[in-house]
Amino acid sequence: MHRLATGLLVDAVDRDSVPTESLALFRDFVVANLRHHHETEDAWLWPLILSAAPGTARLLDELSREHQYLEAALDRLAQAEIHGPTAGDDTASPAGRPSSGSRTALRAAALEVRDSVRGHLAHEEPVLFPALRDHVTRDQWDDFSRRVIASSPTVAGHLTIGLFEEAGTPEEVRSALVNLPDGLRSLIPAMSSQAAADLRVLRGLDS
């Protein structure tokens, strides 16, 4: 999901049809969810693994250092301005669209985050997946999952559902959402529908 989201953000920055508001919301979604992802790993998941497998300390420390680099890249992405057209500017995009000149810093920051995420996951997954399989019980994972869901960012939360559905099989999506509270579970169809509409805008399919 993070690979898909960060790649889509770069693509959306390059599309003049994407409204400023939609681009800003998606940027904020990407920043908030990536921060939450690596912060919960550092705070909760790594200690859980270390308690069962102290020999993983060096590898997990390396992943946490990559999290620090990603955090700096997310800061730059969060601070990149997303401008609408300037009054009287003949080169400005249609109302509500960022002008092409305003996107340079945003695109550079989005590219940095996308490439950082891809590189980091290529390092993390070969370490994390065996560690989860060998050292974390189902009950421990369920507890971690519930804590992650309870603390998840609320900004554009429906997009998580839509991106999960694009990135995973129906079985994988059910597994990812198994610990979702019942009150939220009933909202999944509406969230999925809204996410599909918003993702179409980001892809320039509805302008």
mmCIF file with all atom_site columns, C-alpha atoms in Angstrom:
data_model
loop_
_atom_site.group_PDB
_atom_site.id
_atom_site.type_symbol
_atom_site.label_atom_id
_atom_site.label_alt_id
_atom_site.label_comp_id
_atom_site.label_asym_id
_atom_site.label_entity_id
_atom_site.label_seq_id
_atom_site.pdbx_PDB_ins_code
_atom_site.Cartn_x
_atom_site.Cartn_y
_atom_site.Cartn_z
_atom_site.occupancy
_atom_site.B_iso_or_equiv
_atom_site.pdbx_formal_charge
_atom_site.auth_seq_id
_atom_site.auth_comp_id
_atom_site.auth_asym_id
_atom_site.auth_atom_id
_atom_site.pdbx_PDB_model_num
ATOM 1   C CA . MET A 1 1   ? 0.000   0.000   0.000   1.00 0.00 ? 1   MET A CA 1
ATOM 2   C CA . HIS A 1 2   ? 2.815   2.441   0.804   1.00 0.00 ? 2   HIS A CA 1
ATOM 3   C CA . ARG A 1 3   ? 4.548   1.659   -2.493  1.00 0.00 ? 3   ARG A CA 1
ATOM 4   C CA . LEU A 1 4   ? 1.305   2.306   -4.347  1.00 0.00 ? 4   LEU A CA 1
ATOM 5   C CA . ALA A 1 5   ? 0.483   5.513   -2.466  1.00 0.00 ? 5   ALA A CA 1
ATOM 6   C CA . THR A 1 6   ? 3.898   7.139   -2.802  1.00 0.00 ? 6   THR A CA 1
ATOM 7   C CA . GLY A 1 7   ? 4.064   6.286   -6.505  1.00 0.00 ? 7   GLY A CA 1
ATOM 8   C CA . LEU A 1 8   ? 0.594   7.705   -7.075  1.00 0.00 ? 8   LEU A CA 1
ATOM 9   C CA . LEU A 1 9   ? 1.534   10.937  -5.310  1.00 0.00 ? 9   LEU A CA 1
ATOM 10  C CA . VAL A 1 10  ? 4.439   11.490  -7.705  1.00 0.00 ? 10  VAL A CA 1
ATOM 11  C CA . ASP A 1 11  ? 2.162   10.783  -10.662 1.00 0.00 ? 11  ASP A CA 1
ATOM 12  C CA . ALA A 1 12  ? -0.552  13.105  -9.329  1.00 0.00 ? 12  ALA A CA 1
ATOM 13  C CA . VAL A 1 13  ? 1.888   15.989  -8.927  1.00 0.00 ? 13  VAL A CA 1
ATOM 14  C CA . ASP A 1 14  ? 2.602   15.708  -12.660 1.00 0.00 ? 14  ASP A CA 1
ATOM 15  C CA . ARG A 1 15  ? -1.069  15.957  -13.637 1.00 0.00 ? 15  ARG A CA 1
ATOM 16  C CA . ASP A 1 16  ? -2.422  19.449  -14.235 1.00 0.00 ? 16  ASP A CA 1
ATOM 17  C CA . SER A 1 17  ? -5.958  18.098  -13.901 1.00 0.00 ? 17  SER A CA 1
ATOM 18  C CA . VAL A 1 18  ? -5.577  17.272  -10.202 1.00 0.00 ? 18  VAL A CA 1
ATOM 19  C CA . PRO A 1 19  ? -7.094  20.025  -8.020  1.00 0.00 ? 19  PRO A CA 1
ATOM 20  C CA . THR A 1 20  ? -4.894  21.651  -5.390  1.00 0.00 ? 20  THR A CA 1
ATOM 21  C CA . GLU A 1 21  ? -7.206  20.499  -2.596  1.00 0.00 ? 21  GLU A CA 1
ATOM 22  C CA . SER A 1 22  ? -7.088  16.863  -3.711  1.00 0.00 ? 22  SER A CA 1
ATOM 23  C CA . LEU A 1 23  ? -3.315  16.930  -4.056  1.00 0.00 ? 23  LEU A CA 1
ATOM 24  C CA . ALA A 1 24  ? -2.831  18.519  -0.643  1.00 0.00 ? 24  ALA A CA 1
ATOM 25  C CA . LEU A 1 25  ? -5.140  16.019  1.052   1.00 0.00 ? 25  LEU A CA 1
ATOM 26  C CA . PHE A 1 26  ? -3.366  13.062  -0.525  1.00 0.00 ? 26  PHE A CA 1
ATOM 27  C CA . ARG A 1 27  ? 0.049   14.480  0.389   1.00 0.00 ? 27  ARG A CA 1
ATOM 28  C CA . ASP A 1 28  ? -1.112  14.866  3.998   1.00 0.00 ? 28  ASP A CA 1
ATOM 29  C CA . PHE A 1 29  ? -2.482  11.294  3.948   1.00 0.00 ? 29  PHE A CA 1
ATOM 30  C CA . VAL A 1 30  ? 0.834   9.885   2.714   1.00 0.00 ? 30  VAL A CA 1
ATOM 31  C CA . VAL A 1 31  ? 2.875   11.822  5.274   1.00 0.00 ? 31  VAL A CA 1
ATOM 32  C CA . ALA A 1 32  ? 0.641   10.941  8.224   1.00 0.00 ? 32  ALA A CA 1
ATOM 33  C CA . ASN A 1 33  ? 0.387   7.244   7.400   1.00 0.00 ? 33  ASN A CA 1
ATOM 34  C CA . LEU A 1 34  ? 4.057   6.696   6.686   1.00 0.00 ? 34  LEU A CA 1
ATOM 35  C CA . ARG A 1 35  ? 4.989   8.413   9.934   1.00 0.00 ? 35  ARG A CA 1
ATOM 36  C CA . HIS A 1 36  ? 2.509   6.289   11.843  1.00 0.00 ? 36  HIS A CA 1
ATOM 37  C CA . HIS A 1 37  ? 3.822   3.158   10.129  1.00 0.00 ? 37  HIS A CA 1
ATOM 38  C CA . HIS A 1 38  ? 7.449   3.565   11.126  1.00 0.00 ? 38  HIS A CA 1
ATOM 39  C CA . GLU A 1 39  ? 6.712   5.072   14.541  1.00 0.00 ? 39  GLU A CA 1
ATOM 40  C CA . THR A 1 40  ? 4.613   2.050   15.559  1.00 0.00 ? 40  THR A CA 1
ATOM 41  C CA . GLU A 1 41  ? 7.346   -0.291  14.358  1.00 0.00 ? 41  GLU A CA 1
ATOM 42  C CA . ASP A 1 42  ? 10.028  1.516   16.368  1.00 0.00 ? 42  ASP A CA 1
ATOM 43  C CA . ALA A 1 43  ? 7.882   1.899   19.488  1.00 0.00 ? 43  ALA A CA 1
ATOM 44  C CA . TRP A 1 44  ? 5.992   -1.403  19.626  1.00 0.00 ? 44  TRP A CA 1
ATOM 45  C CA . LEU A 1 45  ? 6.985   -3.992  17.038  1.00 0.00 ? 45  LEU A CA 1
ATOM 46  C CA . TRP A 1 46  ? 10.776  -3.871  17.295  1.00 0.00 ? 46  TRP A CA 1
ATOM 47  C CA . PRO A 1 47  ? 10.741  -4.303  21.118  1.00 0.00 ? 47  PRO A CA 1
ATOM 48  C CA . LEU A 1 48  ? 8.347   -7.227  20.700  1.00 0.00 ? 48  LEU A CA 1
ATOM 49  C CA . ILE A 1 49  ? 10.715  -8.948  18.266  1.00 0.00 ? 49  ILE A CA 1
ATOM 50  C CA . LEU A 1 50  ? 13.800  -8.103  20.326  1.00 0.00 ? 50  LEU A CA 1
ATOM 51  C CA . SER A 1 51  ? 12.311  -9.647  23.449  1.00 0.00 ? 51  SER A CA 1
ATOM 52  C CA . ALA A 1 52  ? 12.071  -12.999 21.653  1.00 0.00 ? 52  ALA A CA 1
ATOM 53  C CA . ALA A 1 53  ? 15.104  -12.669 19.364  1.00 0.00 ? 53  ALA A CA 1
ATOM 54  C CA . PRO A 1 54  ? 17.857  -10.404 20.772  1.00 0.00 ? 54  PRO A CA 1
ATOM 55  C CA . GLY A 1 55  ? 20.069  -11.361 17.848  1.00 0.00 ? 55  GLY A CA 1
ATOM 56  C CA . THR A 1 56  ? 17.975  -9.182  15.557  1.00 0.00 ? 56  THR A CA 1
ATOM 57  C CA . ALA A 1 57  ? 19.082  -5.977  17.338  1.00 0.00 ? 57  ALA A CA 1
ATOM 58  C CA . ARG A 1 58  ? 21.645  -4.869  14.750  1.00 0.00 ? 58  ARG A CA 1
ATOM 59  C CA . LEU A 1 59  ? 19.291  -5.375  11.828  1.00 0.00 ? 59  LEU A CA 1
ATOM 60  C CA . LEU A 1 60  ? 16.418  -3.595  13.544  1.00 0.00 ? 60  LEU A CA 1
ATOM 61  C CA . ASP A 1 61  ? 18.710  -0.704  14.497  1.00 0.00 ? 61  ASP A CA 1
ATOM 62  C CA . GLU A 1 62  ? 19.634  -0.326  10.825  1.00 0.00 ? 62  GLU A CA 1
ATOM 63  C CA . LEU A 1 63  ? 15.960  -0.210  9.884   1.00 0.00 ? 63  LEU A CA 1
ATOM 64  C CA . SER A 1 64  ? 15.302  2.430   12.541  1.00 0.00 ? 64  SER A CA 1
ATOM 65  C CA . ARG A 1 65  ? 18.130  4.560   11.120  1.00 0.00 ? 65  ARG A CA 1
ATOM 66  C CA . GLU A 1 66  ? 16.403  4.341   7.748   1.00 0.00 ? 66  GLU A CA 1
ATOM 67  C CA . HIS A 1 67  ? 13.203  5.456   9.485   1.00 0.00 ? 67  HIS A CA 1
ATOM 68  C CA . GLN A 1 68  ? 15.059  8.577   10.616  1.00 0.00 ? 68  GLN A CA 1
ATOM 69  C CA . TYR A 1 69  ? 16.072  9.356   7.041   1.00 0.00 ? 69  TYR A CA 1
ATOM 70  C CA . LEU A 1 70  ? 12.499  8.791   5.901   1.00 0.00 ? 70  LEU A CA 1
ATOM 71  C CA . GLU A 1 71  ? 11.244  11.103  8.654   1.00 0.00 ? 71  GLU A CA 1
ATOM 72  C CA . ALA A 1 72  ? 13.440  13.905  7.325   1.00 0.00 ? 72  ALA A CA 1
ATOM 73  C CA . ALA A 1 73  ? 12.133  13.277  3.811   1.00 0.00 ? 73  ALA A CA 1
ATOM 74  C CA . LEU A 1 74  ? 8.556   13.363  5.113   1.00 0.00 ? 74  LEU A CA 1
ATOM 75  C CA . ASP A 1 75  ? 9.272   16.709  6.776   1.00 0.00 ? 75  ASP A CA 1
ATOM 76  C CA . ARG A 1 76  ? 10.333  18.119  3.419   1.00 0.00 ? 76  ARG A CA 1
ATOM 77  C CA . LEU A 1 77  ? 7.241   16.705  1.731   1.00 0.00 ? 77  LEU A CA 1
ATOM 78  C CA . ALA A 1 78  ? 4.938   18.092  4.439   1.00 0.00 ? 78  ALA A CA 1
ATOM 79  C CA . GLN A 1 79  ? 6.502   21.543  4.114   1.00 0.00 ? 79  GLN A CA 1
ATOM 80  C CA . ALA A 1 80  ? 6.408   21.725  0.313   1.00 0.00 ? 80  ALA A CA 1
ATOM 81  C CA . GLU A 1 81  ? 3.888   24.351  -0.733  1.00 0.00 ? 81  GLU A CA 1
ATOM 82  C CA . ILE A 1 82  ? 1.042   23.498  -3.082  1.00 0.00 ? 82  ILE A CA 1
ATOM 83  C CA . HIS A 1 83  ? -0.023  26.690  -4.810  1.00 0.00 ? 83  HIS A CA 1
ATOM 84  C CA . GLY A 1 84  ? -3.117  27.404  -6.833  1.00 0.00 ? 84  GLY A CA 1
ATOM 85  C CA . PRO A 1 85  ? -3.056  29.787  -9.784  1.00 0.00 ? 85  PRO A CA 1
ATOM 86  C CA . THR A 1 86  ? -2.024  33.387  -9.258  1.00 0.00 ? 86  THR A CA 1
ATOM 87  C CA . ALA A 1 87  ? -4.491  36.111  -10.187 1.00 0.00 ? 87  ALA A CA 1
ATOM 88  C CA . GLY A 1 88  ? -3.523  37.719  -13.464 1.00 0.00 ? 88  GLY A CA 1
ATOM 89  C CA . ASP A 1 89  ? -1.060  34.954  -14.329 1.00 0.00 ? 89  ASP A CA 1
ATOM 90  C CA . ASP A 1 90  ? -1.712  33.952  -17.936 1.00 0.00 ? 90  ASP A CA 1
ATOM 91  C CA . THR A 1 91  ? 0.279   30.738  -17.410 1.00 0.00 ? 91  THR A CA 1
ATOM 92  C CA . ALA A 1 92  ? -1.751  29.656  -14.392 1.00 0.00 ? 92  ALA A CA 1
ATOM 93  C CA . SER A 1 93  ? -3.699  26.429  -14.521 1.00 0.00 ? 93  SER A CA 1
ATOM 94  C CA . PRO A 1 94  ? -7.517  26.413  -14.326 1.00 0.00 ? 94  PRO A CA 1
ATOM 95  C CA . ALA A 1 95  ? -9.057  27.461  -11.033 1.00 0.00 ? 95  ALA A CA 1
ATOM 96  C CA . GLY A 1 96  ? -8.177  25.133  -8.223  1.00 0.00 ? 96  GLY A CA 1
ATOM 97  C CA . ARG A 1 97  ? -5.236  23.583  -10.091 1.00 0.00 ? 97  ARG A CA 1
ATOM 98  C CA . PRO A 1 98  ? -1.613  24.068  -9.047  1.00 0.00 ? 98  PRO A CA 1
ATOM 99  C CA . SER A 1 99  ? 0.497   25.909  -11.602 1.00 0.00 ? 99  SER A CA 1
ATOM 100 C CA . SER A 1 100 ? 3.325   23.844  -13.072 1.00 0.00 ? 100 SER A CA 1
ATOM 101 C CA . GLY A 1 101 ? 5.969   26.145  -11.603 1.00 0.00 ? 101 GLY A CA 1
ATOM 102 C CA . SER A 1 102 ? 4.641   25.611  -8.078  1.00 0.00 ? 102 SER A CA 1
ATOM 103 C CA . ARG A 1 103 ? 5.150   21.860  -8.269  1.00 0.00 ? 103 ARG A CA 1
ATOM 104 C CA . THR A 1 104 ? 8.935   21.671  -8.551  1.00 0.00 ? 104 THR A CA 1
ATOM 105 C CA . ALA A 1 105 ? 9.696   21.431  -4.820  1.00 0.00 ? 105 ALA A CA 1
ATOM 106 C CA . LEU A 1 106 ? 6.661   19.244  -4.208  1.00 0.00 ? 106 LEU A CA 1
ATOM 107 C CA . ARG A 1 107 ? 7.659   16.801  -6.926  1.00 0.00 ? 107 ARG A CA 1
ATOM 108 C CA . ALA A 1 108 ? 11.247  16.595  -5.669  1.00 0.00 ? 108 ALA A CA 1
ATOM 109 C CA . ALA A 1 109 ? 10.023  15.892  -2.139  1.00 0.00 ? 109 ALA A CA 1
ATOM 110 C CA . ALA A 1 110 ? 7.485   13.308  -3.342  1.00 0.00 ? 110 ALA A CA 1
ATOM 111 C CA . LEU A 1 111 ? 10.166  11.547  -5.400  1.00 0.00 ? 111 LEU A CA 1
ATOM 112 C CA . GLU A 1 112 ? 12.502  11.452  -2.421  1.00 0.00 ? 112 GLU A CA 1
ATOM 113 C CA . VAL A 1 113 ? 9.830   9.880   -0.229  1.00 0.00 ? 113 VAL A CA 1
ATOM 114 C CA . ARG A 1 114 ? 8.802   7.376   -2.908  1.00 0.00 ? 114 ARG A CA 1
ATOM 115 C CA . ASP A 1 115 ? 12.382  6.234   -3.517  1.00 0.00 ? 115 ASP A CA 1
ATOM 116 C CA . SER A 1 116 ? 13.159  6.146   0.208   1.00 0.00 ? 116 SER A CA 1
ATOM 117 C CA . VAL A 1 117 ? 10.100  3.977   0.884   1.00 0.00 ? 117 VAL A CA 1
ATOM 118 C CA . ARG A 1 118 ? 10.937  1.565   -1.915  1.00 0.00 ? 118 ARG A CA 1
ATOM 119 C CA . GLY A 1 119 ? 14.552  1.213   -0.807  1.00 0.00 ? 119 GLY A CA 1
ATOM 120 C CA . HIS A 1 120 ? 13.586  0.859   2.827   1.00 0.00 ? 120 HIS A CA 1
ATOM 121 C CA . LEU A 1 121 ? 10.972  -1.821  2.204   1.00 0.00 ? 121 LEU A CA 1
ATOM 122 C CA . ALA A 1 122 ? 13.452  -3.765  0.082   1.00 0.00 ? 122 ALA A CA 1
ATOM 123 C CA . HIS A 1 123 ? 15.710  -3.878  3.165   1.00 0.00 ? 123 HIS A CA 1
ATOM 124 C CA . GLU A 1 124 ? 12.960  -4.301  5.746   1.00 0.00 ? 124 GLU A CA 1
ATOM 125 C CA . GLU A 1 125 ? 10.842  -7.102  4.349   1.00 0.00 ? 125 GLU A CA 1
ATOM 126 C CA . PRO A 1 126 ? 13.598  -9.785  4.230   1.00 0.00 ? 126 PRO A CA 1
ATOM 127 C CA . VAL A 1 127 ? 14.296  -9.038  7.909   1.00 0.00 ? 127 VAL A CA 1
ATOM 128 C CA . LEU A 1 128 ? 10.782  -8.437  9.182   1.00 0.00 ? 128 LEU A CA 1
ATOM 129 C CA . PHE A 1 129 ? 8.776   -11.228 7.563   1.00 0.00 ? 129 PHE A CA 1
ATOM 130 C CA . PRO A 1 130 ? 10.927  -14.107 8.912   1.00 0.00 ? 130 PRO A CA 1
ATOM 131 C CA . ALA A 1 131 ? 11.063  -12.415 12.324  1.00 0.00 ? 131 ALA A CA 1
ATOM 132 C CA . LEU A 1 132 ? 7.272   -12.152 12.465  1.00 0.00 ? 132 LEU A CA 1
ATOM 133 C CA . ARG A 1 133 ? 6.875   -15.757 11.362  1.00 0.00 ? 133 ARG A CA 1
ATOM 134 C CA . ASP A 1 134 ? 9.422   -17.155 13.811  1.00 0.00 ? 134 ASP A CA 1
ATOM 135 C CA . HIS A 1 135 ? 9.177   -14.911 16.879  1.00 0.00 ? 135 HIS A CA 1
ATOM 136 C CA . VAL A 1 136 ? 5.765   -13.211 17.109  1.00 0.00 ? 136 VAL A CA 1
ATOM 137 C CA . THR A 1 137 ? 2.697   -15.177 18.159  1.00 0.00 ? 137 THR A CA 1
ATOM 138 C CA . ARG A 1 138 ? -0.759  -14.672 16.690  1.00 0.00 ? 138 ARG A CA 1
ATOM 139 C CA . ASP A 1 139 ? -2.013  -13.140 19.950  1.00 0.00 ? 139 ASP A CA 1
ATOM 140 C CA . GLN A 1 140 ? 0.921   -10.730 20.029  1.00 0.00 ? 140 GLN A CA 1
ATOM 141 C CA . TRP A 1 141 ? 0.280   -9.723  16.432  1.00 0.00 ? 141 TRP A CA 1
ATOM 142 C CA . ASP A 1 142 ? -3.428  -9.189  17.090  1.00 0.00 ? 142 ASP A CA 1
ATOM 143 C CA . ASP A 1 143 ? -2.591  -6.967  20.059  1.00 0.00 ? 143 ASP A CA 1
ATOM 144 C CA . PHE A 1 144 ? -0.141  -4.965  17.939  1.00 0.00 ? 144 PHE A CA 1
ATOM 145 C CA . SER A 1 145 ? -2.689  -4.707  15.138  1.00 0.00 ? 145 SER A CA 1
ATOM 146 C CA . ARG A 1 146 ? -5.372  -3.355  17.471  1.00 0.00 ? 146 ARG A CA 1
ATOM 147 C CA . ARG A 1 147 ? -2.966  -0.748  18.865  1.00 0.00 ? 147 ARG A CA 1
ATOM 148 C CA . VAL A 1 148 ? -1.987  0.332   15.357  1.00 0.00 ? 148 VAL A CA 1
ATOM 149 C CA . ILE A 1 149 ? -5.621  0.661   14.260  1.00 0.00 ? 149 ILE A CA 1
ATOM 150 C CA . ALA A 1 150 ? -6.601  2.568   17.415  1.00 0.00 ? 150 ALA A CA 1
ATOM 151 C CA . SER A 1 151 ? -3.797  5.106   16.878  1.00 0.00 ? 151 SER A CA 1
ATOM 152 C CA . SER A 1 152 ? -4.107  5.397   13.087  1.00 0.00 ? 152 SER A CA 1
ATOM 153 C CA . PRO A 1 153 ? -4.255  8.895   11.576  1.00 0.00 ? 153 PRO A CA 1
ATOM 154 C CA . THR A 1 154 ? -7.723  10.108  10.705  1.00 0.00 ? 154 THR A CA 1
ATOM 155 C CA . VAL A 1 155 ? -6.730  12.273  7.728   1.00 0.00 ? 155 VAL A CA 1
ATOM 156 C CA . ALA A 1 156 ? -8.446  10.825  4.635   1.00 0.00 ? 156 ALA A CA 1
ATOM 157 C CA . GLY A 1 157 ? -8.765  7.461   6.361   1.00 0.00 ? 157 GLY A CA 1
ATOM 158 C CA . HIS A 1 158 ? -11.028 6.158   3.625   1.00 0.00 ? 158 HIS A CA 1
ATOM 159 C CA . LEU A 1 159 ? -8.052  6.131   1.277   1.00 0.00 ? 159 LEU A CA 1
ATOM 160 C CA . THR A 1 160 ? -6.450  3.388   3.360   1.00 0.00 ? 160 THR A CA 1
ATOM 161 C CA . ILE A 1 161 ? -9.388  1.140   2.481   1.00 0.00 ? 161 ILE A CA 1
ATOM 162 C CA . GLY A 1 162 ? -9.221  1.993   -1.223  1.00 0.00 ? 162 GLY A CA 1
ATOM 163 C CA . LEU A 1 163 ? -5.467  1.481   -1.451  1.00 0.00 ? 163 LEU A CA 1
ATOM 164 C CA . PHE A 1 164 ? -5.651  -1.781  0.504   1.00 0.00 ? 164 PHE A CA 1
ATOM 165 C CA . GLU A 1 165 ? -8.227  -3.029  -1.988  1.00 0.00 ? 165 GLU A CA 1
ATOM 166 C CA . GLU A 1 166 ? -5.982  -2.109  -4.914  1.00 0.00 ? 166 GLU A CA 1
ATOM 167 C CA . ALA A 1 167 ? -2.797  -3.512  -3.403  1.00 0.00 ? 167 ALA A CA 1
ATOM 168 C CA . GLY A 1 168 ? -4.102  -6.763  -1.955  1.00 0.00 ? 168 GLY A CA 1
ATOM 169 C CA . THR A 1 169 ? -6.357  -9.690  -2.678  1.00 0.00 ? 169 THR A CA 1
ATOM 170 C CA . PRO A 1 170 ? -9.780  -9.785  -0.968  1.00 0.00 ? 170 PRO A CA 1
ATOM 171 C CA . GLU A 1 171 ? -8.384  -12.325 1.494   1.00 0.00 ? 171 GLU A CA 1
ATOM 172 C CA . GLU A 1 172 ? -5.402  -10.079 2.300   1.00 0.00 ? 172 GLU A CA 1
ATOM 173 C CA . VAL A 1 173 ? -7.685  -7.081  2.814   1.00 0.00 ? 173 VAL A CA 1
ATOM 174 C CA . ARG A 1 174 ? -9.903  -9.069  5.191   1.00 0.00 ? 174 ARG A CA 1
ATOM 175 C CA . SER A 1 175 ? -6.806  -10.134 7.109   1.00 0.00 ? 175 SER A CA 1
ATOM 176 C CA . ALA A 1 176 ? -5.500  -6.549  7.319   1.00 0.00 ? 176 ALA A CA 1
ATOM 177 C CA . LEU A 1 177 ? -8.852  -5.281  8.624   1.00 0.00 ? 177 LEU A CA 1
ATOM 178 C CA . VAL A 1 178 ? -9.736  -8.204  10.890  1.00 0.00 ? 178 VAL A CA 1
ATOM 179 C CA . ASN A 1 179 ? -9.190  -6.125  14.056  1.00 0.00 ? 179 ASN A CA 1
ATOM 180 C CA . LEU A 1 180 ? -11.132 -3.101  12.841  1.00 0.00 ? 180 LEU A CA 1
ATOM 181 C CA . PRO A 1 181 ? -13.784 -2.116  15.418  1.00 0.00 ? 181 PRO A CA 1
ATOM 182 C CA . ASP A 1 182 ? -17.340 -3.106  14.486  1.00 0.00 ? 182 ASP A CA 1
ATOM 183 C CA . GLY A 1 183 ? -18.424 0.529   14.279  1.00 0.00 ? 183 GLY A CA 1
ATOM 184 C CA . LEU A 1 184 ? -15.877 1.187   11.556  1.00 0.00 ? 184 LEU A CA 1
ATOM 185 C CA . ARG A 1 185 ? -16.398 -2.128  9.790   1.00 0.00 ? 185 ARG A CA 1
ATOM 186 C CA . SER A 1 186 ? -19.926 -1.102  8.820   1.00 0.00 ? 186 SER A CA 1
ATOM 187 C CA . LEU A 1 187 ? -18.491 1.982   7.088   1.00 0.00 ? 187 LEU A CA 1
ATOM 188 C CA . ILE A 1 188 ? -16.147 0.039   4.796   1.00 0.00 ? 188 ILE A CA 1
ATOM 189 C CA . PRO A 1 189 ? -18.453 0.042   1.722   1.00 0.00 ? 189 PRO A CA 1
ATOM 190 C CA . ALA A 1 190 ? -18.947 3.819   1.909   1.00 0.00 ? 190 ALA A CA 1
ATOM 191 C CA . MET A 1 191 ? -15.245 4.418   2.543   1.00 0.00 ? 191 MET A CA 1
ATOM 192 C CA . SER A 1 192 ? -14.338 2.175   -0.379  1.00 0.00 ? 192 SER A CA 1
ATOM 193 C CA . SER A 1 193 ? -16.694 4.049   -2.693  1.00 0.00 ? 193 SER A CA 1
ATOM 194 C CA . GLN A 1 194 ? -15.368 7.468   -1.647  1.00 0.00 ? 194 GLN A CA 1
ATOM 195 C CA . ALA A 1 195 ? -11.773 6.270   -2.005  1.00 0.00 ? 195 ALA A CA 1
ATOM 196 C CA . ALA A 1 196 ? -12.434 4.979   -5.529  1.00 0.00 ? 196 ALA A CA 1
ATOM 197 C CA . ALA A 1 197 ? -13.793 8.392   -6.526  1.00 0.00 ? 197 ALA A CA 1
ATOM 198 C CA . ASP A 1 198 ? -10.874 10.282  -4.973  1.00 0.00 ? 198 ASP A CA 1
ATOM 199 C CA . LEU A 1 199 ? -8.290  7.971   -6.526  1.00 0.00 ? 199 LEU A CA 1
ATOM 200 C CA . ARG A 1 200 ? -9.848  8.530   -9.946  1.00 0.00 ? 200 ARG A CA 1
ATOM 201 C CA . VAL A 1 201 ? -9.333  12.266  -9.507  1.00 0.00 ? 201 VAL A CA 1
ATOM 202 C CA . LEU A 1 202 ? -5.700  11.744  -8.507  1.00 0.00 ? 202 LEU A CA 1
ATOM 203 C CA . ARG A 1 203 ? -5.178  9.613   -11.616 1.00 0.00 ? 203 ARG A CA 1
ATOM 204 C CA . GLY A 1 204 ? -6.743  12.269  -13.852 1.00 0.00 ? 204 GLY A CA 1
ATOM 205 C CA . LEU A 1 205 ? -9.689  10.058  -14.752 1.00 0.00 ? 205 LEU A CA 1
ATOM 206 C CA . ASP A 1 206 ? -12.269 12.494  -13.361 1.00 0.00 ? 206 ASP A CA 1
ATOM 207 C CA . SER A 1 207 ? -11.338 16.120  -13.930 1.00 0.00 ? 207 SER A CA 1
#
